[in-house]
Structures are given as C-alpha cells and as structure tokens.
Short mmCIF file of C-alpha atoms in Angstrom, two decimals:
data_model
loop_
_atom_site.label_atom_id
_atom_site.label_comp_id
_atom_site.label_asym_id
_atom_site.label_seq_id
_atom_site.Cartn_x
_atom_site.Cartn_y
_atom_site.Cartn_z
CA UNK A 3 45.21 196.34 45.29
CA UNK A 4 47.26 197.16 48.15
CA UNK A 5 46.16 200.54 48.97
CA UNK A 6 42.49 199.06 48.58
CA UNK A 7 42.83 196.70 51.33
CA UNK A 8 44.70 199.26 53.40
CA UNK A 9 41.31 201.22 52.95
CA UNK A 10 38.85 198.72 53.85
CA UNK A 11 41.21 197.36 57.19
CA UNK A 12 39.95 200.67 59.34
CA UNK A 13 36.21 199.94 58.41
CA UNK A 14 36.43 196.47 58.98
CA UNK A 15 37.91 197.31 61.93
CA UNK A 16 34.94 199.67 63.17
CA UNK A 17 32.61 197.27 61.58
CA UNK A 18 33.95 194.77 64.62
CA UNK A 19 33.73 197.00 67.05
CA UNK A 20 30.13 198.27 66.50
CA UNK A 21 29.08 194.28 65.72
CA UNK A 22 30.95 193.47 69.12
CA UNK A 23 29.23 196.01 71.25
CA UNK A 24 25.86 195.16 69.81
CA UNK A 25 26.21 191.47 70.59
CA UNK A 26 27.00 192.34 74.07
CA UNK A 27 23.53 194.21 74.69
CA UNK A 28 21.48 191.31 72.85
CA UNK A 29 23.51 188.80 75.45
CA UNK A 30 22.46 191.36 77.67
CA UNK A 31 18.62 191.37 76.58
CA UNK A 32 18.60 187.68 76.44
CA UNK A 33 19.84 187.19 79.64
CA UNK A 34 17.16 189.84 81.03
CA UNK A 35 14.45 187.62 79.35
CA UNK A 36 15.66 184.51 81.03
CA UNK A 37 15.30 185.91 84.61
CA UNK A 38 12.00 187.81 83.71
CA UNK A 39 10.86 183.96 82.26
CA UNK A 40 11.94 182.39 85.37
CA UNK A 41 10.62 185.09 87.86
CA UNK A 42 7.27 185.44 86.25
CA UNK A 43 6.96 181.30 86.88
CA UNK A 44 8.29 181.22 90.27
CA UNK A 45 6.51 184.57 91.61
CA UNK A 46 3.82 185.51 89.25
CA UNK A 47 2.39 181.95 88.68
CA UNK A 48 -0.43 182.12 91.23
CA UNK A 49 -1.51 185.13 90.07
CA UNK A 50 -1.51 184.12 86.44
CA UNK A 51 -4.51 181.89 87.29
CA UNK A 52 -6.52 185.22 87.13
CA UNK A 53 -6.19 185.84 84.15
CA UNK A 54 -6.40 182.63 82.37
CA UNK A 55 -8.10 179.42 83.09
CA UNK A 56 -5.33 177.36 82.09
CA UNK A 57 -2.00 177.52 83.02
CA UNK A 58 0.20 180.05 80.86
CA UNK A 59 2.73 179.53 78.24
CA UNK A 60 4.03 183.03 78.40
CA UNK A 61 6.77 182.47 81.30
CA UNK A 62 7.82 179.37 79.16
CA UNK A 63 8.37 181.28 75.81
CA UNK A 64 10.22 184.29 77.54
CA UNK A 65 12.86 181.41 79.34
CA UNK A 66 13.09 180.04 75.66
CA UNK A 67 13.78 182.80 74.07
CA UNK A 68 15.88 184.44 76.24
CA UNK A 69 17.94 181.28 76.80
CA UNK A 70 18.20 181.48 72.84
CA UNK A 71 19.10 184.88 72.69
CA UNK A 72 22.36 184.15 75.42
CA UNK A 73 23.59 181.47 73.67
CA UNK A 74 23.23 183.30 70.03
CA UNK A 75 24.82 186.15 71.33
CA UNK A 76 27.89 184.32 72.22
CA UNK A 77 27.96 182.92 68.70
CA UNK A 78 27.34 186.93 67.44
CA UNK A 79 30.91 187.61 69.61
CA UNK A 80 32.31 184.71 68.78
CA UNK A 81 31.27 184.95 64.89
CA UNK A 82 32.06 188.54 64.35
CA UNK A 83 35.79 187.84 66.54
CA UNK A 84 36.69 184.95 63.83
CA UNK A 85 35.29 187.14 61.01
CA UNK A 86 33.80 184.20 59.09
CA UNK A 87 31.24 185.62 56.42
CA UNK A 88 29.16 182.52 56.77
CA UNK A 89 29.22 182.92 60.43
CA UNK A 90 27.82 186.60 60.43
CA UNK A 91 25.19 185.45 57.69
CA UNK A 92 23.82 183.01 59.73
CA UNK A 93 23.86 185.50 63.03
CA UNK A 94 22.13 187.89 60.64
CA UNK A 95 19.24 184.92 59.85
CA UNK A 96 19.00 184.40 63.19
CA UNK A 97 18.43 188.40 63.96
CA UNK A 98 15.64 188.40 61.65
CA UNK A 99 14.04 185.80 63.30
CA UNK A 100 13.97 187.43 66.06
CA UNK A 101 13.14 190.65 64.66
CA UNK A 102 10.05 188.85 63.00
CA UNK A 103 8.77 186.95 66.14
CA UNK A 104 9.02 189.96 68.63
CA UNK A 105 7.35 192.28 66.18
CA UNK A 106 4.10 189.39 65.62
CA UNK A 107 4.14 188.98 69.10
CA UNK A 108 4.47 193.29 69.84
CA UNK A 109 1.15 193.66 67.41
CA UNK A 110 -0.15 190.30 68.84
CA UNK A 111 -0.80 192.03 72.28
CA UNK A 112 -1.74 195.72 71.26
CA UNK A 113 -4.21 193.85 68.92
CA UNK A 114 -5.82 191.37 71.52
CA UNK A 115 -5.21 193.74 74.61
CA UNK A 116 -9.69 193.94 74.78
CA UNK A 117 -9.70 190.29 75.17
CA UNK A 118 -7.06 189.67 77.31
CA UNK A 119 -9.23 192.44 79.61
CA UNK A 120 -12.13 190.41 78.86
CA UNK A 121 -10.15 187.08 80.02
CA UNK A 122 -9.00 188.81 83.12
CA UNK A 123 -12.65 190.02 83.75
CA UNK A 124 -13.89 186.32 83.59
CA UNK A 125 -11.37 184.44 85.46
CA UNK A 126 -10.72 186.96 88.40
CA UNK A 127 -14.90 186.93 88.66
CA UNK A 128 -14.94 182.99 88.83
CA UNK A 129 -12.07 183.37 91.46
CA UNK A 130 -13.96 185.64 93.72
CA UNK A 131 -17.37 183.65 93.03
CA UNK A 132 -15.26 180.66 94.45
CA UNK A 133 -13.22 181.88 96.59
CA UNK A 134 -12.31 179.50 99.82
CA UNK A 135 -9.63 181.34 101.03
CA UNK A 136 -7.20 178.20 100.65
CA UNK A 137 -6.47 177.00 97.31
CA UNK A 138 -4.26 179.00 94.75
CA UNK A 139 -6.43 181.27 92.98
CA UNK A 140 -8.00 182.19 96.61
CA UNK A 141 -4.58 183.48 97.71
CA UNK A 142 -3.69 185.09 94.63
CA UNK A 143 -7.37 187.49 94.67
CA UNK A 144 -5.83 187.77 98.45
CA UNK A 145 -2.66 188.68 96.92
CA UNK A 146 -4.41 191.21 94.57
CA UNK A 147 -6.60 193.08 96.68
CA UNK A 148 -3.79 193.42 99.42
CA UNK A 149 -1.36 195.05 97.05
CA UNK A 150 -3.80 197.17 94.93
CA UNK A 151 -5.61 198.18 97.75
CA UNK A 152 -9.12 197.02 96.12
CA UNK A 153 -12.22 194.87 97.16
CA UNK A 154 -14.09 192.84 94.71
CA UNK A 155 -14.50 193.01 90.92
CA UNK A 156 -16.26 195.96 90.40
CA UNK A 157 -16.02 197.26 94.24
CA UNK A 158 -16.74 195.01 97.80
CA UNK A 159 -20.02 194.28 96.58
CA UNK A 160 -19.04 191.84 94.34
CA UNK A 161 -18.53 190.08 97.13
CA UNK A 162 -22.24 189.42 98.94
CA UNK A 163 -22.99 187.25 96.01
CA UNK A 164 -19.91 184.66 96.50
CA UNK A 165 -19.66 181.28 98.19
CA UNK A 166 -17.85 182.59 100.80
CA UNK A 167 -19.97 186.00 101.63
CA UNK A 168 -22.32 183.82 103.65
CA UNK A 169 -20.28 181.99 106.34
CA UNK A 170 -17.38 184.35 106.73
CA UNK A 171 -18.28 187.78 105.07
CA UNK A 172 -15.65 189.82 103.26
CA UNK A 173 -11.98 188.23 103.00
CA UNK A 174 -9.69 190.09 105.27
CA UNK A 175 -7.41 190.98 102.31
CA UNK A 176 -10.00 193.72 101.50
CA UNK A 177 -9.53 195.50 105.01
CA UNK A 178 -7.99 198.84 105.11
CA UNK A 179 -6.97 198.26 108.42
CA UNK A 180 -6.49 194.36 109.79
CA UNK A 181 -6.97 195.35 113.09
CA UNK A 182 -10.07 197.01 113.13
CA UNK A 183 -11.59 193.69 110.96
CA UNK A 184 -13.94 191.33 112.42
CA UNK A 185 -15.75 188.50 111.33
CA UNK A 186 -19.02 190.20 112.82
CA UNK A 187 -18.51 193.20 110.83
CA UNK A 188 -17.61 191.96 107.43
CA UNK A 189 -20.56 189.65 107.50
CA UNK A 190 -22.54 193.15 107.63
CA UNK A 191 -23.10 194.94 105.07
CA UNK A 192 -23.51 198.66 106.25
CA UNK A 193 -20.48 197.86 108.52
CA UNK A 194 -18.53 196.32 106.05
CA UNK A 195 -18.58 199.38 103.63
CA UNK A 196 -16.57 201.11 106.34
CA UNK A 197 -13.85 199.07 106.62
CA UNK A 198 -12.98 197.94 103.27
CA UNK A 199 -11.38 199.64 99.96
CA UNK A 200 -14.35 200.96 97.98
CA UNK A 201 -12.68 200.41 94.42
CA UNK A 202 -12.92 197.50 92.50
CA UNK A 203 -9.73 195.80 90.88
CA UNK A 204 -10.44 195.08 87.98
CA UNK A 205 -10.62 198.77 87.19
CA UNK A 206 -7.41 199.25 88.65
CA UNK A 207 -6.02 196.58 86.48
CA UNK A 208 -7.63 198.09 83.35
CA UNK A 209 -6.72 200.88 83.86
CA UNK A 210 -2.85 199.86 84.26
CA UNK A 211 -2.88 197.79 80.87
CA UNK A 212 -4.37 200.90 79.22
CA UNK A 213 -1.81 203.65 80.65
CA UNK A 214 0.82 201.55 80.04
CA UNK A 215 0.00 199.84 76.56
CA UNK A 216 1.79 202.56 74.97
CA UNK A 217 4.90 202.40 76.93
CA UNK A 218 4.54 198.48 76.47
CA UNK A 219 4.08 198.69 73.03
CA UNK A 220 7.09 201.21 72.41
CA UNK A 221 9.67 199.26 74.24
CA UNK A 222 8.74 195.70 72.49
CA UNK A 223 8.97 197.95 69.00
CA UNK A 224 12.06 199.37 70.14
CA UNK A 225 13.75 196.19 70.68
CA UNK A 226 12.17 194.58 67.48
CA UNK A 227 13.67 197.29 65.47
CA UNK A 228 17.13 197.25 67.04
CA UNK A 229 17.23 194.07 65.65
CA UNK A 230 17.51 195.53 61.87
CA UNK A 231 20.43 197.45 63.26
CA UNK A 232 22.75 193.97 63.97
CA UNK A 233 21.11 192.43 60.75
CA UNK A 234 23.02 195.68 59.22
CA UNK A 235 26.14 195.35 60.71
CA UNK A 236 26.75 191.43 60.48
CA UNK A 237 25.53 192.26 57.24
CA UNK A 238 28.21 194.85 56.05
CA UNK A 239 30.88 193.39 57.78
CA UNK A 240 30.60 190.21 55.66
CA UNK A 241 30.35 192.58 52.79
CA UNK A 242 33.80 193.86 53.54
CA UNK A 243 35.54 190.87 54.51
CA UNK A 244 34.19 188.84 51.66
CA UNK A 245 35.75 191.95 49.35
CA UNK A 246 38.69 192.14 51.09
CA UNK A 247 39.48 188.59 50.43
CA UNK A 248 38.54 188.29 46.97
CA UNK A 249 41.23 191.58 46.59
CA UNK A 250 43.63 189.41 47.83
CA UNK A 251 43.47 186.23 45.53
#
C-alpha cells in the first residue's frame, strides 16, 4: 500500500497546483466582471436608455455574478489548499453552474442579437423624436453622435421631423466642426447638410454588433468552456485524495 500512496502523492501534488492556478484566473475573471458591472452602471447608464425603454438589469447581473465568482474563487483556493473532497465537490457544483448560466446567456444573445437591433432602432428613434437637449436620453443621443461621429437615425435627416428641428434646428452634437455651427444654419436645410456627419448611427451601431458578434460570441464560449476544465480538476483531485485515504485505513 505504501508504494501506492507514494505514487499518487506527486499527482496529487500537480493536481493542486493546476486546481490552484485555475482558481486564481476565475478570482481573476470574477473580479473583472465586478468592475465591468459597476462601470457599465456608473458610465454606460445614460446611454443604456437607448437601447431599452426601461432601465437595464444587465449591469446588475454582471456585479452579481462577478461578486459571486470572487468570493467562490477564494473558497476554490481555499478548498483545494485544505484538500477536503467535499469541499472540491461542491466548488465543482458551483463551476457547473456557472458553466450552465454563461453558456444560456452566450446563445441567449447570438440568438436575440435581431431584436436587440430592433430595440435599439426603436428607443434611439423615440430619443431623437423627443429630444430636448436636457434630460438623460437627450444627452446620451448627444453623447452618441459626438463619439461616433453620426447625425440622426438613418443620417441628419432624421432630424427635420423631431420636436426639436423646428425651434433650434440640428443639435450641435452632429457638427463636424463646433465652430463653424450656428443656430441659423442648422435650422436650414441645404446649409445644414454641410456641416453635419452624413451617416446615420444606427448603422454604425449595427454594424459594430454584427462585426463583433463573432468575437463576442467566441470569448463568452471560451470562458463557458474553461469552466469544464476546473469541474475536471476539482473533480480528479477529489478522486485521488478520496483513494489515497481509503489506502490508508
């Protein structure tokens, strides 16, 4: 019996070690989800009101589960250190969880990424229909157009037909130059076409989600799947350890 235990010490050893480093990157991802959560709420908010109606979930669920992930992680070091097989079971569970959730939520998005365009096209349209130039979703279409370089929904026109077209023309935000903007000339239309962008942004947007769905997609597989590969090793290592002690009695 003694030369078996000698034999399994080395890969129980490894087994740690792998288990170990593993934990450390998902502490790692977790704690990248946390400040992604609590960025997204604190500097994306505003402009999450163009793409939903209501207020978003989505910065709540990423704070959640990243805060989840941290603290599980420390029980995956903490777990694997002790070597307790009912430990590393339960940190396996709790991988699979995971595993299951980010892969639902992975084919969640690629599935529904036509009506989340379809959500953006509706709520960014209301905005600019709206738009006052004060209240949140007004500086967030400000925000937009400013940083895409874009005018509009479809292109400046979109514009004319809006609430605000009438008494103060085209926002600012959709000059290409601020300083060569007037009230006089964005109120006219010929004038107007030569001093704003000419593309729309909601084809700029689109056309982001679609060049980078596959990249998206990828990564939020990627992670799923890496998953299976500390279910494995918490996995194994209670394998071992449970043999090891039952060669022992």
């Amino acid at each position: 019996m003694a030369p078996r235990r000698m034999e399994t010490k080395p890969a129980i050893f490894c087994l740690k070690t792998l288990l170990l480093l593993y934990s450390f990157i998902f502490w790692v991802t977790g704690v990248v989800l946390l400040a992604v959560g609590l960025w997204w709420k604190f500097m994306l908010g505003p402009y999450m009101l163009l793409i939903s109606s209501s207020p978003s979930s989505a910065p709540y669920v990423l704070t959640g589960t990243g805060a989840a992930i941290v603290l599980f992680g420390l029980f995956g070091c903490f777990a694997t250190c002790r070597g307790r097989p009912w430990m590393l079971k339960l940190y396996a569970v709790f991988l699979s969880l995971v595993f299951m959730t980010e892969l639902i939520a992975g084919i969640s998005g690629f599935v529904f990424r036509h009506e989340i365009k379809g959500t953006f096209l509706t709520a960014y349209s209301a905005a600019v229909m709206r738009y006052d130039g004060r209240d949140d979703r007004s500086l967030a279409v400000d925000g937009v157009q400013r940083r895409l370089h874009c005018c509009g929904v479809y292109n400046y026109t979109s514009w004319f037909s809006s609430v605000y077209f009438p008494i103060n023309g085209i926002p600012t935000s959709c000059c290409v130059h601020v300083s060569d903007c007037n009230e006089a000339d964005l109120k006219n239309t010929t004038l107007a076409a030569q001093k704003v962008y000419k593309e729309g942004c909601y084809e700029l947007v689109v056309s982001f989600i679609e060049s980078n769905m596959g990249i998206i997609a990828g990564v939020t597989f990627g992670i799923a799947f890496s998953q299976l590969v500390g279910v494995t090793l918490a996995c194994c290592l209670s394998h071992f350890i449970n043999s090891n002690q039952y060669e022992m009695i």
